[in-house]
C-alpha positions as YAML, in Angstrom:
chain: A
units: angstrom
residues:
- id: 1
  name: UNK
  ca: [101.74, 88.78, 148.37]
- id: 2
  name: UNK
  ca: [103.03, 92.20, 147.44]
- id: 3
  name: UNK
  ca: [104.20, 92.23, 143.82]
- id: 4
  name: UNK
  ca: [107.08, 94.53, 142.99]
- id: 5
  name: UNK
  ca: [107.87, 93.23, 139.51]
- id: 6
  name: UNK
  ca: [105.51, 93.18, 136.55]
- id: 7
  name: UNK
  ca: [106.83, 90.80, 133.91]
- id: 8
  name: UNK
  ca: [105.39, 90.50, 130.43]
- id: 9
  name: UNK
  ca: [105.71, 86.87, 129.39]
- id: 10
  name: UNK
  ca: [105.09, 86.94, 125.67]
- id: 11
  name: UNK
  ca: [106.52, 87.12, 122.19]
- id: 12
  name: UNK
  ca: [108.36, 90.44, 121.98]
- id: 13
  name: UNK
  ca: [107.28, 90.79, 118.35]
- id: 14
  name: UNK
  ca: [103.58, 90.63, 119.29]
- id: 15
  name: UNK
  ca: [101.99, 94.04, 118.66]
- id: 16
  name: UNK
  ca: [99.16, 93.40, 121.14]
- id: 17
  name: UNK
  ca: [101.43, 92.35, 123.99]
- id: 18
  name: UNK
  ca: [103.88, 95.17, 123.31]
- id: 19
  name: UNK
  ca: [101.06, 97.71, 123.37]
- id: 20
  name: UNK
  ca: [100.04, 96.46, 126.82]
- id: 21
  name: UNK
  ca: [103.71, 96.72, 127.81]
- id: 22
  name: UNK
  ca: [103.90, 100.31, 126.53]
- id: 23
  name: UNK
  ca: [100.74, 101.20, 128.46]
- id: 24
  name: UNK
  ca: [102.20, 99.67, 131.63]
- id: 25
  name: UNK
  ca: [105.30, 101.83, 131.36]
- id: 26
  name: UNK
  ca: [103.14, 104.94, 130.95]
- id: 27
  name: UNK
  ca: [100.66, 104.43, 133.76]
- id: 28
  name: UNK
  ca: [102.77, 102.81, 136.50]
- id: 29
  name: UNK
  ca: [105.15, 104.50, 138.88]
- id: 30
  name: UNK
  ca: [108.73, 103.62, 139.87]
- id: 31
  name: UNK
  ca: [107.58, 101.24, 142.63]
- id: 32
  name: UNK
  ca: [106.77, 98.61, 140.00]
- id: 33
  name: UNK
  ca: [109.64, 97.24, 137.93]
- id: 34
  name: UNK
  ca: [108.57, 96.30, 134.41]
- id: 35
  name: UNK
  ca: [110.35, 93.80, 132.19]
- id: 36
  name: UNK
  ca: [109.84, 91.27, 129.39]
- id: 37
  name: UNK
  ca: [110.58, 87.55, 129.29]
- id: 38
  name: UNK
  ca: [110.46, 86.18, 125.77]
- id: 39
  name: UNK
  ca: [111.46, 83.49, 123.29]
- id: 40
  name: UNK
  ca: [110.74, 85.53, 120.14]
- id: 41
  name: UNK
  ca: [112.10, 88.93, 119.11]
- id: 42
  name: UNK
  ca: [112.14, 88.88, 115.31]
- id: 43
  name: UNK
  ca: [112.27, 86.08, 112.74]
- id: 44
  name: UNK
  ca: [109.97, 85.23, 109.82]
- id: 45
  name: UNK
  ca: [110.22, 88.78, 108.51]
- id: 46
  name: UNK
  ca: [108.75, 90.42, 111.63]
- id: 47
  name: UNK
  ca: [110.02, 93.84, 112.64]
- id: 48
  name: UNK
  ca: [111.81, 94.35, 115.93]
- id: 49
  name: UNK
  ca: [109.54, 96.12, 118.42]
- id: 50
  name: UNK
  ca: [111.94, 96.35, 121.39]
- id: 51
  name: UNK
  ca: [115.24, 98.17, 121.85]
- id: 52
  name: UNK
  ca: [118.11, 98.57, 124.29]
- id: 53
  name: UNK
  ca: [115.98, 100.64, 126.67]
- id: 54
  name: UNK
  ca: [113.73, 97.65, 127.40]
- id: 55
  name: UNK
  ca: [114.54, 95.21, 130.19]
- id: 56
  name: UNK
  ca: [114.49, 91.84, 128.45]
- id: 57
  name: UNK
  ca: [115.27, 88.41, 129.82]
- id: 58
  name: UNK
  ca: [115.85, 85.99, 126.99]
- id: 59
  name: UNK
  ca: [114.70, 82.41, 127.14]
- id: 60
  name: UNK
  ca: [115.99, 80.27, 124.27]
- id: 61
  name: UNK
  ca: [115.38, 82.67, 121.36]
- id: 62
  name: UNK
  ca: [113.89, 80.80, 118.43]
- id: 63
  name: UNK
  ca: [114.31, 83.51, 115.78]
- id: 64
  name: UNK
  ca: [117.24, 81.91, 113.93]
- id: 65
  name: UNK
  ca: [115.51, 78.52, 113.86]
- id: 66
  name: UNK
  ca: [112.42, 79.86, 112.08]
- id: 67
  name: UNK
  ca: [111.66, 80.14, 108.39]
- id: 68
  name: UNK
  ca: [112.72, 83.38, 106.69]
- id: 69
  name: UNK
  ca: [109.14, 84.15, 105.60]
- id: 70
  name: UNK
  ca: [105.70, 83.46, 106.99]
- id: 71
  name: UNK
  ca: [103.75, 80.45, 105.74]
- id: 72
  name: UNK
  ca: [101.48, 77.66, 106.98]
- id: 73
  name: UNK
  ca: [104.46, 75.34, 107.07]
- id: 74
  name: UNK
  ca: [106.42, 78.00, 108.94]
- id: 75
  name: UNK
  ca: [103.62, 78.35, 111.51]
- id: 76
  name: UNK
  ca: [103.58, 74.58, 112.02]
- id: 77
  name: UNK
  ca: [107.37, 74.47, 112.41]
- id: 78
  name: UNK
  ca: [107.32, 77.34, 114.94]
- id: 79
  name: UNK
  ca: [104.68, 75.56, 117.02]
- id: 80
  name: UNK
  ca: [106.70, 72.31, 116.96]
- id: 81
  name: UNK
  ca: [109.79, 74.18, 118.12]
- id: 82
  name: UNK
  ca: [107.92, 75.94, 120.92]
- id: 83
  name: UNK
  ca: [106.49, 72.67, 122.18]
- id: 84
  name: UNK
  ca: [109.87, 70.91, 121.92]
- id: 85
  name: UNK
  ca: [111.64, 73.63, 123.90]
- id: 86
  name: UNK
  ca: [108.86, 74.05, 126.47]
- id: 87
  name: UNK
  ca: [110.57, 72.00, 129.24]
- id: 88
  name: UNK
  ca: [113.80, 73.98, 128.88]
- id: 89
  name: UNK
  ca: [111.95, 77.30, 128.78]
- id: 90
  name: UNK
  ca: [110.14, 76.29, 131.97]
- id: 91
  name: UNK
  ca: [113.49, 75.72, 133.71]
- id: 92
  name: UNK
  ca: [114.79, 79.07, 132.48]
- id: 93
  name: UNK
  ca: [111.66, 80.85, 133.67]
- id: 94
  name: UNK
  ca: [112.02, 79.23, 137.09]
- id: 95
  name: UNK
  ca: [115.61, 80.46, 137.19]
- id: 96
  name: UNK
  ca: [114.43, 83.99, 136.36]
- id: 97
  name: UNK
  ca: [111.76, 83.74, 139.07]
- id: 98
  name: UNK
  ca: [114.33, 82.67, 141.70]
- id: 99
  name: UNK
  ca: [116.28, 85.87, 141.02]
- id: 100
  name: UNK
  ca: [113.21, 88.11, 140.76]
- id: 101
  name: UNK
  ca: [110.96, 87.29, 143.68]
- id: 102
  name: UNK
  ca: [107.60, 89.00, 144.20]
- id: 103
  name: UNK
  ca: [106.90, 88.98, 140.47]
- id: 104
  name: UNK
  ca: [103.55, 88.79, 138.73]
- id: 105
  name: UNK
  ca: [103.59, 87.68, 135.10]
- id: 106
  name: UNK
  ca: [101.24, 88.96, 132.41]
- id: 107
  name: UNK
  ca: [101.14, 86.00, 130.01]
- id: 108
  name: UNK
  ca: [99.90, 86.92, 126.53]
- id: 109
  name: UNK
  ca: [98.62, 84.11, 124.28]
- id: 110
  name: UNK
  ca: [98.00, 80.56, 125.41]
- id: 111
  name: UNK
  ca: [101.50, 79.15, 124.97]
- id: 112
  name: UNK
  ca: [102.82, 81.60, 127.54]
- id: 113
  name: UNK
  ca: [99.99, 80.67, 129.90]
- id: 114
  name: UNK
  ca: [101.23, 77.06, 129.61]
- id: 115
  name: UNK
  ca: [104.77, 78.23, 130.30]
- id: 116
  name: UNK
  ca: [103.73, 80.19, 133.40]
- id: 117
  name: UNK
  ca: [101.63, 77.29, 134.67]
- id: 118
  name: UNK
  ca: [104.38, 74.69, 134.40]
- id: 119
  name: UNK
  ca: [106.95, 77.08, 135.89]
- id: 120
  name: UNK
  ca: [104.66, 77.54, 138.90]
- id: 121
  name: UNK
  ca: [104.79, 81.34, 138.84]
- id: 122
  name: UNK
  ca: [101.99, 83.76, 139.72]
- id: 123
  name: UNK
  ca: [100.43, 85.01, 136.52]
- id: 124
  name: UNK
  ca: [97.56, 86.79, 134.84]
- id: 125
  name: UNK
  ca: [96.51, 85.19, 131.57]
- id: 126
  name: UNK
  ca: [95.33, 86.93, 128.39]
- id: 127
  name: UNK
  ca: [94.55, 84.38, 125.66]
- id: 128
  name: UNK
  ca: [94.15, 85.39, 122.03]
- id: 129
  name: UNK
  ca: [90.85, 84.89, 120.21]
- id: 130
  name: UNK
  ca: [91.80, 81.67, 118.43]
- id: 131
  name: UNK
  ca: [93.20, 80.27, 121.72]
- id: 132
  name: UNK
  ca: [89.63, 79.90, 122.95]
- id: 133
  name: UNK
  ca: [87.46, 80.04, 119.84]
- id: 134
  name: UNK
  ca: [89.26, 77.65, 117.49]
- id: 135
  name: UNK
  ca: [92.34, 75.76, 118.70]
- id: 136
  name: UNK
  ca: [90.80, 73.86, 121.68]
- id: 137
  name: UNK
  ca: [88.30, 72.31, 119.28]
- id: 138
  name: UNK
  ca: [90.98, 71.19, 116.85]
- id: 139
  name: UNK
  ca: [93.50, 69.68, 119.27]
- id: 140
  name: UNK
  ca: [92.86, 67.62, 122.41]
- id: 141
  name: UNK
  ca: [96.40, 68.32, 123.62]
- id: 142
  name: UNK
  ca: [95.94, 72.07, 123.20]
- id: 143
  name: UNK
  ca: [92.65, 71.89, 125.11]
- id: 144
  name: UNK
  ca: [94.12, 69.77, 127.92]
- id: 145
  name: UNK
  ca: [97.11, 72.06, 128.50]
- id: 146
  name: UNK
  ca: [94.94, 75.17, 128.21]
- id: 147
  name: UNK
  ca: [92.48, 73.99, 130.85]
- id: 148
  name: UNK
  ca: [95.34, 73.43, 133.30]
- id: 149
  name: UNK
  ca: [96.83, 76.86, 132.58]
- id: 150
  name: UNK
  ca: [93.53, 78.76, 132.71]
- id: 151
  name: UNK
  ca: [92.68, 77.24, 136.09]
- id: 152
  name: UNK
  ca: [96.03, 78.11, 137.64]
- id: 153
  name: UNK
  ca: [96.03, 81.82, 136.74]
- id: 154
  name: UNK
  ca: [95.38, 84.50, 139.34]
- id: 155
  name: UNK
  ca: [92.80, 85.77, 136.91]
- id: 156
  name: UNK
  ca: [92.09, 85.64, 133.18]
- id: 157
  name: UNK
  ca: [91.20, 88.59, 130.98]
- id: 158
  name: UNK
  ca: [89.58, 88.35, 127.55]
- id: 159
  name: UNK
  ca: [88.43, 91.01, 125.11]
- id: 160
  name: UNK
  ca: [84.90, 89.86, 124.28]
- id: 161
  name: UNK
  ca: [81.81, 88.16, 125.67]
- id: 162
  name: UNK
  ca: [82.26, 85.45, 123.05]
- id: 163
  name: UNK
  ca: [85.68, 84.60, 124.45]
- id: 164
  name: UNK
  ca: [84.32, 84.73, 127.98]
- id: 165
  name: UNK
  ca: [81.61, 82.20, 127.11]
- id: 166
  name: UNK
  ca: [84.13, 79.86, 125.45]
- id: 167
  name: UNK
  ca: [86.52, 80.12, 128.40]
- id: 168
  name: UNK
  ca: [83.73, 79.11, 130.79]
- id: 169
  name: UNK
  ca: [82.70, 76.28, 128.46]
- id: 170
  name: UNK
  ca: [86.24, 74.92, 128.17]
- id: 171
  name: UNK
  ca: [87.60, 75.36, 131.68]
- id: 172
  name: UNK
  ca: [84.78, 76.54, 133.99]
- id: 173
  name: UNK
  ca: [86.92, 79.65, 134.59]
- id: 174
  name: UNK
  ca: [84.97, 82.91, 134.39]
- id: 175
  name: UNK
  ca: [87.32, 85.57, 132.96]
- id: 176
  name: UNK
  ca: [87.07, 89.35, 133.17]
- id: 177
  name: UNK
  ca: [86.25, 91.18, 129.95]
- id: 178
  name: UNK
  ca: [88.67, 94.04, 129.30]
- id: 179
  name: UNK
  ca: [88.95, 95.44, 125.81]
- id: 180
  name: UNK
  ca: [92.28, 95.43, 124.04]
- id: 181
  name: UNK
  ca: [92.63, 99.19, 124.13]
- id: 182
  name: UNK
  ca: [93.97, 101.35, 121.33]
- id: 183
  name: UNK
  ca: [96.46, 104.20, 121.47]
- id: 184
  name: UNK
  ca: [94.08, 107.13, 121.34]
- id: 185
  name: UNK
  ca: [96.81, 109.69, 122.01]
- id: 186
  name: UNK
  ca: [98.71, 108.72, 118.86]
- id: 187
  name: UNK
  ca: [95.53, 108.42, 116.82]
- id: 188
  name: UNK
  ca: [94.36, 111.86, 117.86]
- id: 189
  name: UNK
  ca: [97.66, 113.41, 116.84]
- id: 190
  name: UNK
  ca: [97.61, 111.74, 113.39]
- id: 191
  name: UNK
  ca: [101.03, 113.22, 112.72]
- id: 192
  name: UNK
  ca: [102.02, 112.91, 109.07]
- id: 193
  name: UNK
  ca: [105.73, 112.96, 108.34]
- id: 194
  name: UNK
  ca: [107.99, 111.90, 105.51]
- id: 195
  name: UNK
  ca: [108.93, 108.61, 107.15]
- id: 196
  name: UNK
  ca: [105.42, 107.41, 107.87]
- id: 197
  name: UNK
  ca: [103.35, 108.91, 105.07]
- id: 198
  name: UNK
  ca: [102.38, 106.55, 102.24]
- id: 199
  name: UNK
  ca: [101.25, 108.19, 99.01]
- id: 200
  name: UNK
  ca: [98.14, 106.41, 97.77]
- id: 201
  name: UNK
  ca: [94.96, 107.32, 95.94]
- id: 202
  name: UNK
  ca: [93.25, 104.09, 96.96]
- id: 203
  name: UNK
  ca: [90.18, 104.54, 99.13]
- id: 204
  name: UNK
  ca: [89.65, 100.88, 100.03]
- id: 205
  name: UNK
  ca: [91.85, 99.08, 102.56]
- id: 206
  name: UNK
  ca: [92.22, 95.44, 103.61]
- id: 207
  name: UNK
  ca: [93.63, 95.61, 107.13]
- id: 208
  name: UNK
  ca: [93.64, 92.11, 108.66]
- id: 209
  name: UNK
  ca: [95.91, 89.10, 108.25]
- id: 210
  name: UNK
  ca: [96.61, 87.84, 104.72]
- id: 211
  name: UNK
  ca: [95.47, 84.24, 105.25]
- id: 212
  name: UNK
  ca: [92.42, 82.17, 104.35]
- id: 213
  name: UNK
  ca: [90.88, 82.96, 107.79]
- id: 214
  name: UNK
  ca: [90.47, 86.59, 106.72]
- id: 215
  name: UNK
  ca: [88.99, 85.79, 103.28]
- id: 216
  name: UNK
  ca: [90.98, 88.36, 101.36]
- id: 217
  name: UNK
  ca: [90.08, 86.50, 98.16]
- id: 218
  name: UNK
  ca: [86.42, 87.42, 98.72]
- id: 219
  name: UNK
  ca: [87.31, 91.12, 98.52]
- id: 220
  name: UNK
  ca: [88.97, 90.58, 95.15]
- id: 221
  name: UNK
  ca: [86.12, 88.41, 93.83]
- id: 222
  name: UNK
  ca: [83.50, 91.03, 94.74]
- id: 223
  name: UNK
  ca: [85.53, 93.80, 93.12]
- id: 224
  name: UNK
  ca: [85.84, 91.75, 89.95]
- id: 225
  name: UNK
  ca: [82.13, 90.88, 89.90]
- id: 226
  name: UNK
  ca: [81.20, 94.56, 90.35]
- id: 227
  name: UNK
  ca: [83.67, 95.60, 87.62]
- id: 228
  name: UNK
  ca: [85.23, 98.15, 89.97]
- id: 229
  name: UNK
  ca: [88.48, 99.80, 88.88]
- id: 230
  name: UNK
  ca: [89.34, 100.97, 92.39]
- id: 231
  name: UNK
  ca: [92.71, 99.94, 93.76]
- id: 232
  name: UNK
  ca: [92.98, 98.41, 97.21]
- id: 233
  name: UNK
  ca: [95.69, 98.96, 99.82]
- id: 234
  name: UNK
  ca: [96.70, 95.74, 101.57]
- id: 235
  name: UNK
  ca: [98.28, 95.97, 105.01]
- id: 236
  name: UNK
  ca: [98.65, 92.97, 107.29]
- id: 237
  name: UNK
  ca: [100.56, 91.92, 110.41]
- id: 238
  name: UNK
  ca: [101.18, 88.41, 109.00]
- id: 239
  name: UNK
  ca: [100.52, 86.43, 105.85]
- id: 240
  name: UNK
  ca: [100.51, 82.96, 104.31]
- id: 241
  name: UNK
  ca: [102.80, 82.87, 101.28]
- id: 242
  name: UNK
  ca: [100.85, 80.15, 99.43]
- id: 243
  name: UNK
  ca: [97.49, 81.86, 100.03]
- id: 244
  name: UNK
  ca: [98.83, 85.22, 98.96]
- id: 245
  name: UNK
  ca: [100.12, 83.72, 95.69]
- id: 246
  name: UNK
  ca: [96.56, 82.96, 94.51]
- id: 247
  name: UNK
  ca: [95.32, 86.55, 94.94]
- id: 248
  name: UNK
  ca: [94.65, 88.33, 91.66]
- id: 249
  name: UNK
  ca: [95.98, 91.84, 92.31]
- id: 250
  name: UNK
  ca: [95.38, 94.59, 89.79]
- id: 251
  name: UNK
  ca: [97.76, 97.34, 88.70]
- id: 252
  name: UNK
  ca: [96.22, 99.89, 91.09]
- id: 253
  name: UNK
  ca: [96.62, 97.75, 94.20]
- id: 254
  name: UNK
  ca: [99.33, 98.45, 96.76]
- id: 255
  name: UNK
  ca: [100.74, 95.51, 98.69]
- id: 256
  name: UNK
  ca: [102.15, 97.37, 101.71]
- id: 257
  name: UNK
  ca: [102.55, 94.49, 104.15]
- id: 258
  name: UNK
  ca: [103.36, 95.28, 107.77]
- id: 259
  name: UNK
  ca: [103.55, 99.06, 108.12]
- id: 260
  name: UNK
  ca: [104.42, 101.23, 111.12]
- id: 261
  name: UNK
  ca: [101.62, 102.11, 113.49]
- id: 262
  name: UNK
  ca: [101.68, 105.78, 112.50]
- id: 263
  name: UNK
  ca: [101.66, 104.89, 108.80]
- id: 264
  name: UNK
  ca: [98.63, 102.71, 109.44]
- id: 265
  name: UNK
  ca: [96.83, 105.56, 111.22]
- id: 266
  name: UNK
  ca: [97.51, 107.86, 108.28]
- id: 267
  name: UNK
  ca: [96.27, 105.28, 105.79]
- id: 268
  name: UNK
  ca: [93.12, 104.69, 107.80]
- id: 269
  name: UNK
  ca: [92.47, 108.40, 108.10]
- id: 270
  name: UNK
  ca: [92.59, 108.73, 104.31]
- id: 271
  name: UNK
  ca: [90.62, 105.55, 103.61]
- id: 272
  name: UNK
  ca: [86.91, 105.58, 102.88]
- id: 273
  name: UNK
  ca: [86.22, 101.87, 103.39]
- id: 274
  name: UNK
  ca: [88.28, 99.43, 105.47]
- id: 275
  name: UNK
  ca: [87.39, 95.76, 105.12]
- id: 276
  name: UNK
  ca: [87.46, 93.07, 107.82]
- id: 277
  name: UNK
  ca: [85.61, 89.85, 106.93]
- id: 278
  name: UNK
  ca: [87.19, 86.85, 108.74]
- id: 279
  name: UNK
  ca: [85.02, 83.81, 109.23]
- id: 280
  name: UNK
  ca: [85.81, 83.87, 112.98]
- id: 281
  name: UNK
  ca: [86.38, 87.00, 115.07]
- id: 282
  name: UNK
  ca: [86.48, 88.00, 118.72]
- id: 283
  name: UNK
  ca: [87.19, 91.69, 119.31]
- id: 284
  name: UNK
  ca: [89.36, 93.09, 116.50]
- id: 285
  name: UNK
  ca: [91.43, 96.04, 117.61]
- id: 286
  name: UNK
  ca: [92.28, 96.99, 114.02]
- id: 287
  name: UNK
  ca: [88.57, 97.52, 113.35]
- id: 288
  name: UNK
  ca: [88.33, 99.86, 116.34]
- id: 289
  name: UNK
  ca: [91.48, 101.70, 115.26]
- id: 290
  name: UNK
  ca: [89.95, 102.19, 111.80]
- id: 291
  name: UNK
  ca: [86.80, 103.69, 113.31]
- id: 292
  name: UNK
  ca: [88.71, 106.08, 115.59]
- id: 293
  name: UNK
  ca: [90.84, 107.07, 112.58]
- id: 294
  name: UNK
  ca: [87.65, 108.12, 110.81]
- id: 295
  name: UNK
  ca: [87.42, 105.22, 108.34]
- id: 296
  name: UNK
  ca: [84.18, 103.34, 107.69]
- id: 297
  name: UNK
  ca: [84.49, 99.59, 108.19]
- id: 298
  name: UNK
  ca: [82.80, 96.75, 106.31]
- id: 299
  name: UNK
  ca: [82.46, 93.59, 108.41]
- id: 300
  name: UNK
  ca: [80.53, 90.35, 108.40]
- id: 301
  name: UNK
  ca: [78.42, 90.05, 111.52]
- id: 302
  name: UNK
  ca: [80.12, 88.80, 114.66]
- id: 303
  name: UNK
  ca: [78.97, 89.00, 118.26]
- id: 304
  name: UNK
  ca: [81.35, 91.83, 119.17]
- id: 305
  name: UNK
  ca: [79.33, 94.19, 116.94]
- id: 306
  name: UNK
  ca: [76.33, 93.89, 119.27]
- id: 307
  name: UNK
  ca: [78.40, 95.04, 122.24]
- id: 308
  name: UNK
  ca: [79.80, 98.18, 120.62]
- id: 309
  name: UNK
  ca: [78.59, 101.68, 121.52]
- id: 310
  name: UNK
  ca: [76.07, 103.12, 119.06]
- id: 311
  name: UNK
  ca: [78.53, 105.74, 117.85]
- id: 312
  name: UNK
  ca: [80.86, 102.96, 116.66]
- id: 313
  name: UNK
  ca: [78.11, 100.81, 115.19]
- id: 314
  name: UNK
  ca: [77.13, 103.79, 113.06]
- id: 315
  name: UNK
  ca: [80.56, 103.66, 111.37]
- id: 316
  name: UNK
  ca: [80.24, 99.96, 110.50]
- id: 317
  name: UNK
  ca: [78.58, 98.45, 107.43]
- id: 318
  name: UNK
  ca: [77.41, 94.87, 107.84]
- id: 319
  name: UNK
  ca: [77.90, 92.94, 104.60]
- id: 320
  name: UNK
  ca: [76.55, 89.65, 103.29]
- id: 321
  name: UNK
  ca: [79.17, 87.78, 101.27]
- id: 322
  name: UNK
  ca: [76.45, 85.83, 99.48]
- id: 323
  name: UNK
  ca: [75.67, 89.10, 97.70]
- id: 324
  name: UNK
  ca: [78.46, 89.14, 95.11]
- id: 325
  name: UNK
  ca: [78.13, 92.91, 94.80]
- id: 326
  name: UNK
  ca: [78.74, 93.52, 98.49]
- id: 327
  name: UNK
  ca: [82.00, 95.47, 98.12]
- id: 328
  name: UNK
  ca: [80.62, 98.07, 95.72]
- id: 329
  name: UNK
  ca: [77.47, 98.54, 97.80]
- id: 330
  name: UNK
  ca: [79.53, 98.99, 100.97]
- id: 331
  name: UNK
  ca: [81.87, 101.45, 99.28]
- id: 332
  name: UNK
  ca: [79.02, 103.61, 97.98]
- id: 333
  name: UNK
  ca: [77.41, 103.63, 101.42]
- id: 334
  name: UNK
  ca: [80.73, 104.41, 103.11]
- id: 335
  name: UNK
  ca: [81.21, 107.53, 100.97]
- id: 336
  name: UNK
  ca: [77.98, 108.94, 102.38]
- id: 337
  name: UNK
  ca: [78.81, 108.09, 106.00]
- id: 338
  name: UNK
  ca: [82.37, 109.44, 105.72]
- id: 339
  name: UNK
  ca: [81.04, 112.98, 105.17]
- id: 340
  name: UNK
  ca: [80.49, 113.23, 108.93]
- id: 341
  name: UNK
  ca: [83.59, 112.88, 111.12]
- id: 342
  name: UNK
  ca: [83.56, 110.27, 113.85]
- id: 343
  name: UNK
  ca: [82.74, 111.62, 117.30]
- id: 344
  name: UNK
  ca: [83.38, 109.03, 120.03]
- id: 345
  name: UNK
  ca: [80.98, 108.88, 122.94]
- id: 346
  name: UNK
  ca: [82.11, 108.82, 126.57]
- id: 347
  name: UNK
  ca: [81.29, 105.10, 126.63]
- id: 348
  name: UNK
  ca: [83.51, 104.45, 123.60]
- id: 349
  name: UNK
  ca: [86.42, 106.34, 125.16]
- id: 350
  name: UNK
  ca: [86.08, 104.42, 128.43]
- id: 351
  name: UNK
  ca: [86.00, 101.06, 126.65]
- id: 352
  name: UNK
  ca: [88.77, 101.58, 124.12]
- id: 353
  name: UNK
  ca: [91.38, 103.92, 125.58]
- id: 354
  name: UNK
  ca: [94.47, 101.73, 125.95]
- id: 355
  name: UNK
  ca: [95.59, 103.40, 129.17]
- id: 356
  name: UNK
  ca: [92.18, 103.06, 130.78]
- id: 357
  name: UNK
  ca: [92.08, 99.40, 129.78]
- id: 358
  name: UNK
  ca: [95.44, 98.71, 131.39]
- id: 359
  name: UNK
  ca: [94.42, 100.58, 134.54]
- id: 360
  name: UNK
  ca: [91.51, 98.14, 134.82]
- id: 361
  name: UNK
  ca: [94.06, 95.31, 134.87]
- id: 362
  name: UNK
  ca: [96.13, 97.15, 137.47]
- id: 363
  name: UNK
  ca: [93.09, 97.61, 139.68]
- id: 364
  name: UNK
  ca: [92.50, 93.86, 139.60]
- id: 365
  name: UNK
  ca: [96.16, 93.34, 140.45]
- id: 366
  name: UNK
  ca: [95.86, 95.70, 143.43]
- id: 367
  name: UNK
  ca: [93.01, 93.58, 144.76]
- id: 368
  name: UNK
  ca: [95.38, 90.59, 144.77]
- id: 369
  name: UNK
  ca: [98.11, 92.65, 146.42]
- id: 370
  name: UNK
  ca: [95.70, 93.81, 149.12]
...
């Protein structure tokens, strides 16, 4: 079948999905119509990432039914709502499909793979890390629905060998590994302006989610043990209100929350040590962004580290959380590494350029079209 419409089936507030969408608009020509089908645009304090220039088909939008702020209870409630409305969303997606024939759907995160599967549309699936690494082993229903969806996709893409292995284990489907690319054009510009510049003297940055998965409390505990006075900048795409309430901030810390992409690049460029220490990780784009923005990154060891080009490994400090002094040691080491600017290799550019990554998906799509 010849596909004329490329439809992003996803949450329109999802940074990862919207970055793929932005790449699609940049690298495709006018012969391919690009649009979004979604059930989420804002809600729970998330910023709006789409505007009137985007072609959006709205399913039942859940924004007004969600909690005002993010929390574990809010996450549970959102998942209940999504499951409850799934049959209706399937009918709405089928209606969209009947009016937009010759469409291929790029489904981002497992719920949207389920939706595409039950609607019977042609789709490419891109699960998130936890969709394969954690959730199938916590819920039999999640695993059952995911197996069905994974097996009905035209093809599945994942961002790490770890996810590939889990996908094969769960469903016997062998996915294609394509890195979640990063916006190298914007990073290389590093434009600082009054709207996106954040004044801060802090040289340490926590850049992942603010939940127990990301062990933010361990950063604070190590700082306290080492008797460091250094402030820490905290940025995060999402947070758990109850977990955040137990964190012992000091007067030099800056709780910045969800910042603009350009503000994040500027912060990373001026940061000596960025910290990413979740207990489970697949292929963290924020870590790669930090490296390309010339920050040094402290991580606990995960499989993705072994697959990185040497030039990127050289900007990473592996830490052992059993050593209570790990943060201070990493910071002192980072100051020495930071003296030399990061110079990406050809391999690193090929793996992590967002446009190149999306072109790899398009090439797979062309094979289906042919």
